[in-house]
Short mmCIF file of C-alpha atoms in Angstrom, two decimals:
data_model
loop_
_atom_site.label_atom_id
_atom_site.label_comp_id
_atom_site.label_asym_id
_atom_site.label_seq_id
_atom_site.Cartn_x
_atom_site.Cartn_y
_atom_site.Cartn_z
CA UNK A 1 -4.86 58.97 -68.92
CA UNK A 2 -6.76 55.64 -69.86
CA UNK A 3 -10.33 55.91 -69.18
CA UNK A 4 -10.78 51.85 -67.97
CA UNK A 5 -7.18 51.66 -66.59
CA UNK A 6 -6.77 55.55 -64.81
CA UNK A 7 -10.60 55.83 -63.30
CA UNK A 8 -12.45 52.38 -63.71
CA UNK A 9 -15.31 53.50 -61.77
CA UNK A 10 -16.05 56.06 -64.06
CA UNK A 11 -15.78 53.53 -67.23
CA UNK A 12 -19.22 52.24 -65.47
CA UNK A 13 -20.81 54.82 -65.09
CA UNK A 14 -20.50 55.72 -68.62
CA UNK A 15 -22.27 52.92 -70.43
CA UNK A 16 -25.39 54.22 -68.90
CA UNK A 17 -25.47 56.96 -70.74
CA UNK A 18 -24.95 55.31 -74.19
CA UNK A 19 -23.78 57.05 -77.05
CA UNK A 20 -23.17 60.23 -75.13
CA UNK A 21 -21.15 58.15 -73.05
CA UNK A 22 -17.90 58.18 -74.81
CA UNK A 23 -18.51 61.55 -75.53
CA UNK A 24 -18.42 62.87 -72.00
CA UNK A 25 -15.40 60.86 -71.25
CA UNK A 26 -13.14 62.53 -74.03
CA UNK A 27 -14.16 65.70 -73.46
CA UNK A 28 -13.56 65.13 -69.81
CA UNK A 29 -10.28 63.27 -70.71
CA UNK A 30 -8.88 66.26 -73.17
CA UNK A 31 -10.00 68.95 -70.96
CA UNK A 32 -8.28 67.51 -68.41
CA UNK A 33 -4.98 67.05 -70.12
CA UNK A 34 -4.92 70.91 -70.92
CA UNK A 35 -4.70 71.48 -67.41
CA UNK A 36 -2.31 69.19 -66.50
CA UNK A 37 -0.49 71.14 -68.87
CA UNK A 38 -0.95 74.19 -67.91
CA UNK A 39 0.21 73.09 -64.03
CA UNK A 40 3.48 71.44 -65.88
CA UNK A 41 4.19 74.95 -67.07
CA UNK A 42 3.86 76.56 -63.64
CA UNK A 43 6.22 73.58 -62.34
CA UNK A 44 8.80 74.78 -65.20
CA UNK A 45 8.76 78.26 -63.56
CA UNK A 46 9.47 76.76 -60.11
CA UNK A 47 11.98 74.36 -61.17
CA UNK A 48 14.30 76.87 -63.07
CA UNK A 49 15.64 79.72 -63.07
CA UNK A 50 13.95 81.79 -65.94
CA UNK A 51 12.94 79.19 -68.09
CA UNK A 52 12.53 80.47 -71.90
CA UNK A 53 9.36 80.45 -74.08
CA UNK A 54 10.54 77.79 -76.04
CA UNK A 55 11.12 75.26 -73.51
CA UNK A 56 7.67 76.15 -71.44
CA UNK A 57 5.95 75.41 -74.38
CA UNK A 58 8.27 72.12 -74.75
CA UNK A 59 5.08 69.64 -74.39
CA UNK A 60 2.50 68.55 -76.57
CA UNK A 61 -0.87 67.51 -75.87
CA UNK A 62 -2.93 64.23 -77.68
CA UNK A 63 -6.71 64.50 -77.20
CA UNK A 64 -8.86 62.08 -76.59
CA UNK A 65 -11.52 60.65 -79.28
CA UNK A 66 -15.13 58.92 -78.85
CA UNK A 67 -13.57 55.57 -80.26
CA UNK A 68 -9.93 55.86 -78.21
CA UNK A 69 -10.57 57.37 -74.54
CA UNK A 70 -7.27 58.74 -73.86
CA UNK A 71 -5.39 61.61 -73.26
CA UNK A 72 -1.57 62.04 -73.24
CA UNK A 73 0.97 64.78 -72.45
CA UNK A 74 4.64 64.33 -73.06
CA UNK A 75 7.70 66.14 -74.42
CA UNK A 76 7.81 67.22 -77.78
CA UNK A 77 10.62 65.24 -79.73
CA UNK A 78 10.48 67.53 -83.13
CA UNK A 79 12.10 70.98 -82.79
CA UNK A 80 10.64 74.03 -83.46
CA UNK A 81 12.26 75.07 -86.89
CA UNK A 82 16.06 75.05 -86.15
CA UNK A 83 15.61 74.34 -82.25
CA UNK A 84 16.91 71.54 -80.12
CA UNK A 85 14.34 68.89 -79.83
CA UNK A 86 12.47 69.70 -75.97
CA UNK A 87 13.15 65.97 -74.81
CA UNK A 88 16.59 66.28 -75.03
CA UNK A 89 16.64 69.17 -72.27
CA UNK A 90 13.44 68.31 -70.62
CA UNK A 91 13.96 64.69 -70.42
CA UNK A 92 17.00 64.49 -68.27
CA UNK A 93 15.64 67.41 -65.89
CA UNK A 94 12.34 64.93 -65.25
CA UNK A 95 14.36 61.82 -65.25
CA UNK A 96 17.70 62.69 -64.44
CA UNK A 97 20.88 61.33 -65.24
CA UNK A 98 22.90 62.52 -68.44
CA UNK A 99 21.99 64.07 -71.63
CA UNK A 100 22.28 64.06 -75.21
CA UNK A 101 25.15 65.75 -77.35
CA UNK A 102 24.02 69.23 -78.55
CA UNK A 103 24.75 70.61 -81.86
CA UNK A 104 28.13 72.81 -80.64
CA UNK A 105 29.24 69.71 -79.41
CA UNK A 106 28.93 67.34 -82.41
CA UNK A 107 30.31 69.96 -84.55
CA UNK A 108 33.51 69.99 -82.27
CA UNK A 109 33.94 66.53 -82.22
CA UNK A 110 33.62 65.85 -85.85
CA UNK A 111 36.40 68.23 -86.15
CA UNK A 112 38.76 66.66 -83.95
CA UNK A 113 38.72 70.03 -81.63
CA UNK A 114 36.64 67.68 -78.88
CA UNK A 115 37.28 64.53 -77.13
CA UNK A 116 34.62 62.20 -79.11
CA UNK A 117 31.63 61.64 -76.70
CA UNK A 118 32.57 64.63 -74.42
CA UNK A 119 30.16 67.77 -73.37
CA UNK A 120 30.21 71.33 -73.19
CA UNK A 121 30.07 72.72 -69.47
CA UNK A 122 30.11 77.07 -68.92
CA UNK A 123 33.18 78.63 -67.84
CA UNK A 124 33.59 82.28 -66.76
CA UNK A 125 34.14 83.51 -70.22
CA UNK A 126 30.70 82.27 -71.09
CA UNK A 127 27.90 85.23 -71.76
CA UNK A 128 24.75 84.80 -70.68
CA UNK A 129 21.21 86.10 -71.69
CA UNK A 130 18.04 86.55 -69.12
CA UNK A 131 17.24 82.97 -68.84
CA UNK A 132 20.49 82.27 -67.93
CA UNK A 133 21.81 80.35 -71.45
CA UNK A 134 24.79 80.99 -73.26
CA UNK A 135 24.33 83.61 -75.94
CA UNK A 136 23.85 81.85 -79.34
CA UNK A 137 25.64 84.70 -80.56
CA UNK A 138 28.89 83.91 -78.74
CA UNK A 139 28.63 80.28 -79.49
CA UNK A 140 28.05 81.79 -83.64
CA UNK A 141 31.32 83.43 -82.91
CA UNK A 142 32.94 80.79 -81.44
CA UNK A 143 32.57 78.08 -84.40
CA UNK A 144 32.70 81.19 -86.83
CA UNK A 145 36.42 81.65 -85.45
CA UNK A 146 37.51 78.19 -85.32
CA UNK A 147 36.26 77.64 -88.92
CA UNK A 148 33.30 75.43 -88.04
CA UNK A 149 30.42 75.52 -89.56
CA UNK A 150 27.52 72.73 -90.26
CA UNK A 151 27.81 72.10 -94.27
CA UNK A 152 25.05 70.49 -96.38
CA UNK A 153 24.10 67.40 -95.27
CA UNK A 154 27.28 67.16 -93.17
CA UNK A 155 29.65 68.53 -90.73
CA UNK A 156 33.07 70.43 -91.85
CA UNK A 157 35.35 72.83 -91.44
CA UNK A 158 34.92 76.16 -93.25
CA UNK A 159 36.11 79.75 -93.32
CA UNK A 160 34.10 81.94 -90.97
CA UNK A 161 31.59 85.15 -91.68
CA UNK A 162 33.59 87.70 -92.38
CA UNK A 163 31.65 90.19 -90.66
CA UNK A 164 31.48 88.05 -87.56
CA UNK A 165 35.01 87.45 -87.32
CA UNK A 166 35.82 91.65 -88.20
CA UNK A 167 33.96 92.35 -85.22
CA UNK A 168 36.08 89.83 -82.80
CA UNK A 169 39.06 91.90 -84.20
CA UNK A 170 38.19 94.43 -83.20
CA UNK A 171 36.97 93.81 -79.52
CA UNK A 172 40.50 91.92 -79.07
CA UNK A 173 39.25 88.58 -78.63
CA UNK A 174 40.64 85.32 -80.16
CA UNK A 175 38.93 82.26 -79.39
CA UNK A 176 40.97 78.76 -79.19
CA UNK A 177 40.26 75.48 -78.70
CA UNK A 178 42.33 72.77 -76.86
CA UNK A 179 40.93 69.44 -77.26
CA UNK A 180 43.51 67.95 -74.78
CA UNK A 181 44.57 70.76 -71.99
CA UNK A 182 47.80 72.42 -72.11
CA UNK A 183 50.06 74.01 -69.63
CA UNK A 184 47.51 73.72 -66.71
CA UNK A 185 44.85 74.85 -68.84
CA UNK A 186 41.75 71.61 -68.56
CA UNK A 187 40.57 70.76 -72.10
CA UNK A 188 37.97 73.34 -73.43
CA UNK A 189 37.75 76.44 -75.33
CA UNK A 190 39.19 79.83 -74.43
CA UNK A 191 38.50 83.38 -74.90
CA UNK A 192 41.72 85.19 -75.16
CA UNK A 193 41.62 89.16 -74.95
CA UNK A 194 44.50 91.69 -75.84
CA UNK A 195 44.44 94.90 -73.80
CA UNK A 196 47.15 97.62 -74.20
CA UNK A 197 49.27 96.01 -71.24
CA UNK A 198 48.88 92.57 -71.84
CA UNK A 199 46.12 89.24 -72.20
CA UNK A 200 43.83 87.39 -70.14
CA UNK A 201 42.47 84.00 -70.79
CA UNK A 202 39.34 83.12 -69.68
CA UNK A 203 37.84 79.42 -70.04
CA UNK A 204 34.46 79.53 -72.44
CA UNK A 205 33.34 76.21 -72.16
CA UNK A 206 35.41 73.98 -70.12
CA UNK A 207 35.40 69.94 -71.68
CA UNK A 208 34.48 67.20 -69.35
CA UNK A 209 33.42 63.16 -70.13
CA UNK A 210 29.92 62.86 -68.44
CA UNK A 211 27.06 65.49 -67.03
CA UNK A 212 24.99 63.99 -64.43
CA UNK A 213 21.36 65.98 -63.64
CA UNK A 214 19.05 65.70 -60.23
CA UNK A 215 15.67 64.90 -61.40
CA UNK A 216 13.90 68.33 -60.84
CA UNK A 217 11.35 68.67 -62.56
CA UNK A 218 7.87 67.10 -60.99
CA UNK A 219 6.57 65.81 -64.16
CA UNK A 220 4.67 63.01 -63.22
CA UNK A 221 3.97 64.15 -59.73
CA UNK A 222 2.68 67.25 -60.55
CA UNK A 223 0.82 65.41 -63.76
CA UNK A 224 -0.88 62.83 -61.54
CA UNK A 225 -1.99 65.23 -59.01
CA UNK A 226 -3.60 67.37 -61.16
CA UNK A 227 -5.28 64.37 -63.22
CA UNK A 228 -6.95 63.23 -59.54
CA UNK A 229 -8.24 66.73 -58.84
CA UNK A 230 -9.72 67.97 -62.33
CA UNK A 231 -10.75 64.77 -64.28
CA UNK A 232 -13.73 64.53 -61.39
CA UNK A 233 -13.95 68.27 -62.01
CA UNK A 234 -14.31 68.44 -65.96
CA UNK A 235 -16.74 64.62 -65.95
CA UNK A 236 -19.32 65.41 -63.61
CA UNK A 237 -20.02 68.71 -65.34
CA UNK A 238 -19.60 66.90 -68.52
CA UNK A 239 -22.04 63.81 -67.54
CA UNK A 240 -24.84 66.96 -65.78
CA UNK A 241 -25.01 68.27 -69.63
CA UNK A 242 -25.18 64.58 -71.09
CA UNK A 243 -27.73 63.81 -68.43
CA UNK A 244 -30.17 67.14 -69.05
CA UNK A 245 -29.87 66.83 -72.82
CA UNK A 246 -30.91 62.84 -72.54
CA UNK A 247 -34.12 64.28 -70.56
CA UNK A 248 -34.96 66.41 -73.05
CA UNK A 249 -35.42 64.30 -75.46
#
C-alpha cells in the first residue's frame, strides 16, 4: 500500500495538516497492514485443511515511516531456524503452478536414489500428523535407513542413527528406494513390513517429474479487500486525533 499510488485522494488531504500529516498516514498505513494480516490468516484456515502454526505465521509485515508512506505484507523468504522458507509452500498455493525442491528431495537426488529434478508425492505408506503432513519422524527414518544424511556444508551418504534404525528392526520395517521402478512397482520409496506369514509393500512416497497446484489461496483478493475497508477505517480516526491536537494548540 502506496499512499499517492493506492488512495490519491487521501495524499491531498494530508498536506493540510502539515507535519502531522505524514504521521497520520503511516500510522493509518501500518495499522492497516496488521489487519490485512490478520484476514490472510483467517483465509489460511479456509483454504487448508489444518494449516500448522508455522505456516499461518508464514508472512511478514513492513511498516510504514513518516519519510516512506508504505506498508507491505508478503511471504517470509528466511526460515524459521531449520524450517523450509514460507514462500516456497505459500507461493505456489497463491500463485499456482509448481514448486520448489524440498530438502528430502535434494538429498535423494544428490545420491543418485532420485531422478534429478523429480518430487516427492504421498503414497499410502506415508504417516501423517494433525495438519495432515508427513511425519518428520518417518521421513528421519527414511534417510536414516537409506544412509542419507545432510553432511557439513554438503550432501552425502552416511551410516544412520543407530537408535533410529534399532527401532525399525524391530517394528519389521525396511525402507527401499527405487529410483527407476521395478517389477510394476512406479519409481519411489517403499515401506516393506515382515509379519509372521509373510510381507507387504506399501509405496511411501511415490516419484513423479512435475507437481502442478490450483491457486487457492486469496492472497491478493482477500489483501485488497481488506485494504479498501480498513485504511478509511484506521485514517479518519487517525486524521480526528491530528485534527483536535492541531486545535489545541
Amino acid at each position: 500500500m502506496n499512499i499517492k499510488t493506492t488512495f490519491p485522494a487521501m495524499a491531498d488531504r494530508i498536506s493540510g495538516l502539515g507535519r502531522q500529516g505524514p504521521f497520520v498516514a503511516a500510522v493509518s498505513l501500518t495499522r492497516t497492514a496488521k489487519d490485512v494480516q490478520a484476514a490472510i490468516k483467517d483465509e489460511m484456515r479456509t483454504a487448508f485443511d489444518r494449516p500448522t502454526a508455522y505456516a499461518l505465521n508464514g508472512t511478514f509485515l513492513k511498516a510504514a515511516t513518516k519519510t516512506s508512506l508504505e506498508a507491505r505484507v508478503w511471504v517470509k523468504d528466511n526460515p524459521f531456524g531449520k524450517g523450509t522458507p514460507a514462500d516456497r509452500f505459500l507461493l505456489p498455493q497463491i500463485l499456482g503452478g509448481g514448486r520448489g525442491h524440498k530438502g528430502a528431495e535434494r538429498l535423494l537426488q544428490a545420491n543418485g536414489l532420485m531422478p534429478a529434478g523429480w518430487f516427492l508425492v504421498p503414497g499410502e505408506g506415508a504417516q501423517l500428523d494433525g495438519n495432515g503432513n508427513i511425519r518428520r519422524s518417518q521421513i528421519t527414518q527414511i534417510l536414516s535407513q537409506l544412509k542419507v544424511q545432510r553432511g557439513a556444508g554438503h550432501e552425502s551418504r552416511a551410516t544412520g542413527s543407530q537408535r533410529s534404525n534399532r527401532t525399525i528392526a524391530r517394528q519389521g520395517v525396511t525402507y527401499f528406494a527405487l529410483p527407476n521402478g521395478n517389477r510394476g512397482l512406479p519409481p519411489g520409496v517403499y515401506l516393506k513390513r515382515r509379519f509372521a506369514h509373510g510381507s507387504a509393500i506399501r509405496p511411501v512416497f511415490v516419484f513423479v517429474s512435475k507437481v502442478e497446484y490450483q491457486a487457492r489461496l486469496k492472497f491478493h483478493e482477500v489483501g485488497e479487500a481488506t485494504v479498501q475497508a480498513r485504511f478509511p477505517v484506521h485514517f479518519d480516526a487517525e486524521w480526528a486525533k491530528a485534527v483536535a491536537s492541531t486545535r489545541l494548540r
